[in-house]
Amino acid sequence: RLNWTHLSDDYSFPKFSRKRKFSEDTIRWVCSKIVEGFTNTEISKIATCGISDVEVCKIRTKQQYKDISNQYF
């Protein structure tokens, strides 16, 4: 395995910032539906924001928006 830090140390890389796809209100709504017992598919079908069941699953499993979902479950 190669180590290239002798080259990368000479550069300053900006921190990667992830832009959130959905608003905080939307994520809070999704979290409340999860707590109420809705399935991922049910949530994605009744949502008006276009969130998919895969994205709901990522919120449920705390792969995304963990800072908000921690307040609910």
mmCIF file of C-alpha atoms in Angstrom:
data_model
loop_
_atom_site.group_PDB
_atom_site.id
_atom_site.type_symbol
_atom_site.label_atom_id
_atom_site.label_comp_id
_atom_site.label_asym_id
_atom_site.label_seq_id
_atom_site.Cartn_x
_atom_site.Cartn_y
_atom_site.Cartn_z
ATOM 1 C CA ARG A 1 0.000 0.000 0.000
ATOM 2 C CA LEU A 2 1.409 3.351 -1.028
ATOM 3 C CA ASN A 3 1.500 6.373 1.214
ATOM 4 C CA TRP A 4 1.305 9.704 -0.573
ATOM 5 C CA THR A 5 1.284 12.030 2.428
ATOM 6 C CA HIS A 6 4.633 13.476 1.351
ATOM 7 C CA LEU A 7 2.743 14.987 -1.580
ATOM 8 C CA SER A 8 -0.622 15.754 -0.005
ATOM 9 C CA ASP A 9 0.955 17.541 2.968
ATOM 10 C CA ASP A 10 1.988 20.325 0.580
ATOM 11 C CA TYR A 11 -1.645 21.144 -0.233
ATOM 12 C CA SER A 12 -4.522 22.604 1.679
ATOM 13 C CA PHE A 13 -7.781 20.829 0.916
ATOM 14 C CA PRO A 14 -11.079 22.457 1.878
ATOM 15 C CA LYS A 15 -13.357 20.515 4.180
ATOM 16 C CA PHE A 16 -16.063 18.681 2.308
ATOM 17 C CA SER A 17 -19.456 19.994 3.269
ATOM 18 C CA ARG A 18 -22.568 18.068 2.446
ATOM 19 C CA LYS A 19 -25.502 20.117 1.369
ATOM 20 C CA ARG A 20 -28.675 18.757 2.851
ATOM 21 C CA LYS A 21 -31.259 17.677 0.356
ATOM 22 C CA PHE A 22 -34.277 18.111 2.636
ATOM 23 C CA SER A 23 -35.229 20.831 5.088
ATOM 24 C CA GLU A 24 -35.065 20.313 8.831
ATOM 25 C CA ASP A 25 -38.872 20.513 9.003
ATOM 26 C CA THR A 26 -39.155 17.681 6.484
ATOM 27 C CA ILE A 27 -36.749 15.472 8.412
ATOM 28 C CA ARG A 28 -38.603 16.208 11.649
ATOM 29 C CA TRP A 29 -41.875 15.236 9.942
ATOM 30 C CA VAL A 30 -40.302 11.978 8.706
ATOM 31 C CA CYS A 31 -38.952 11.231 12.200
ATOM 32 C CA SER A 32 -42.376 11.814 13.733
ATOM 33 C CA LYS A 33 -43.926 9.377 11.244
ATOM 34 C CA ILE A 34 -41.244 6.791 12.056
ATOM 35 C CA VAL A 35 -42.059 7.156 15.760
ATOM 36 C CA GLU A 36 -45.775 6.775 14.966
ATOM 37 C CA GLY A 37 -45.003 3.395 13.369
ATOM 38 C CA PHE A 38 -45.252 4.157 9.652
ATOM 39 C CA THR A 39 -43.129 2.072 7.284
ATOM 40 C CA ASN A 40 -40.551 3.610 4.962
ATOM 41 C CA THR A 41 -42.798 3.048 1.958
ATOM 42 C CA GLU A 42 -45.849 4.532 3.660
ATOM 43 C CA ILE A 43 -43.869 7.646 4.594
ATOM 44 C CA SER A 44 -42.495 8.105 1.088
ATOM 45 C CA LYS A 45 -45.966 7.703 -0.433
ATOM 46 C CA ILE A 46 -47.666 10.321 1.763
ATOM 47 C CA ALA A 47 -44.765 12.801 1.700
ATOM 48 C CA THR A 48 -45.145 15.790 -0.594
ATOM 49 C CA CYS A 49 -41.415 16.538 -0.765
ATOM 50 C CA GLY A 50 -40.432 13.621 -3.004
ATOM 51 C CA ILE A 51 -38.466 11.651 -0.408
ATOM 52 C CA SER A 52 -37.898 8.024 -1.387
ATOM 53 C CA ASP A 53 -38.270 4.997 0.835
ATOM 54 C CA VAL A 54 -34.491 4.485 0.606
ATOM 55 C CA GLU A 55 -33.902 7.998 1.971
ATOM 56 C CA VAL A 56 -36.405 7.348 4.767
ATOM 57 C CA CYS A 57 -34.522 4.138 5.564
ATOM 58 C CA LYS A 58 -31.263 6.096 5.818
ATOM 59 C CA ILE A 59 -32.907 8.456 8.304
ATOM 60 C CA ARG A 60 -34.379 5.533 10.269
ATOM 61 C CA THR A 61 -30.979 3.793 10.482
ATOM 62 C CA LYS A 62 -29.231 7.093 11.275
ATOM 63 C CA GLN A 63 -27.033 7.025 8.196
ATOM 64 C CA GLN A 64 -28.270 10.526 7.389
ATOM 65 C CA TYR A 65 -29.627 13.394 9.503
ATOM 66 C CA LYS A 66 -28.473 11.686 12.706
ATOM 67 C CA ASP A 67 -28.347 15.009 14.538
ATOM 68 C CA ILE A 68 -32.095 15.435 14.041
ATOM 69 C CA SER A 69 -33.235 11.807 14.352
ATOM 70 C CA ASN A 70 -31.406 11.471 17.691
ATOM 71 C CA GLN A 71 -34.003 13.850 19.116
ATOM 72 C CA TYR A 72 -36.794 11.418 18.206
ATOM 73 C CA PHE A 73 -35.433 7.887 18.596
#
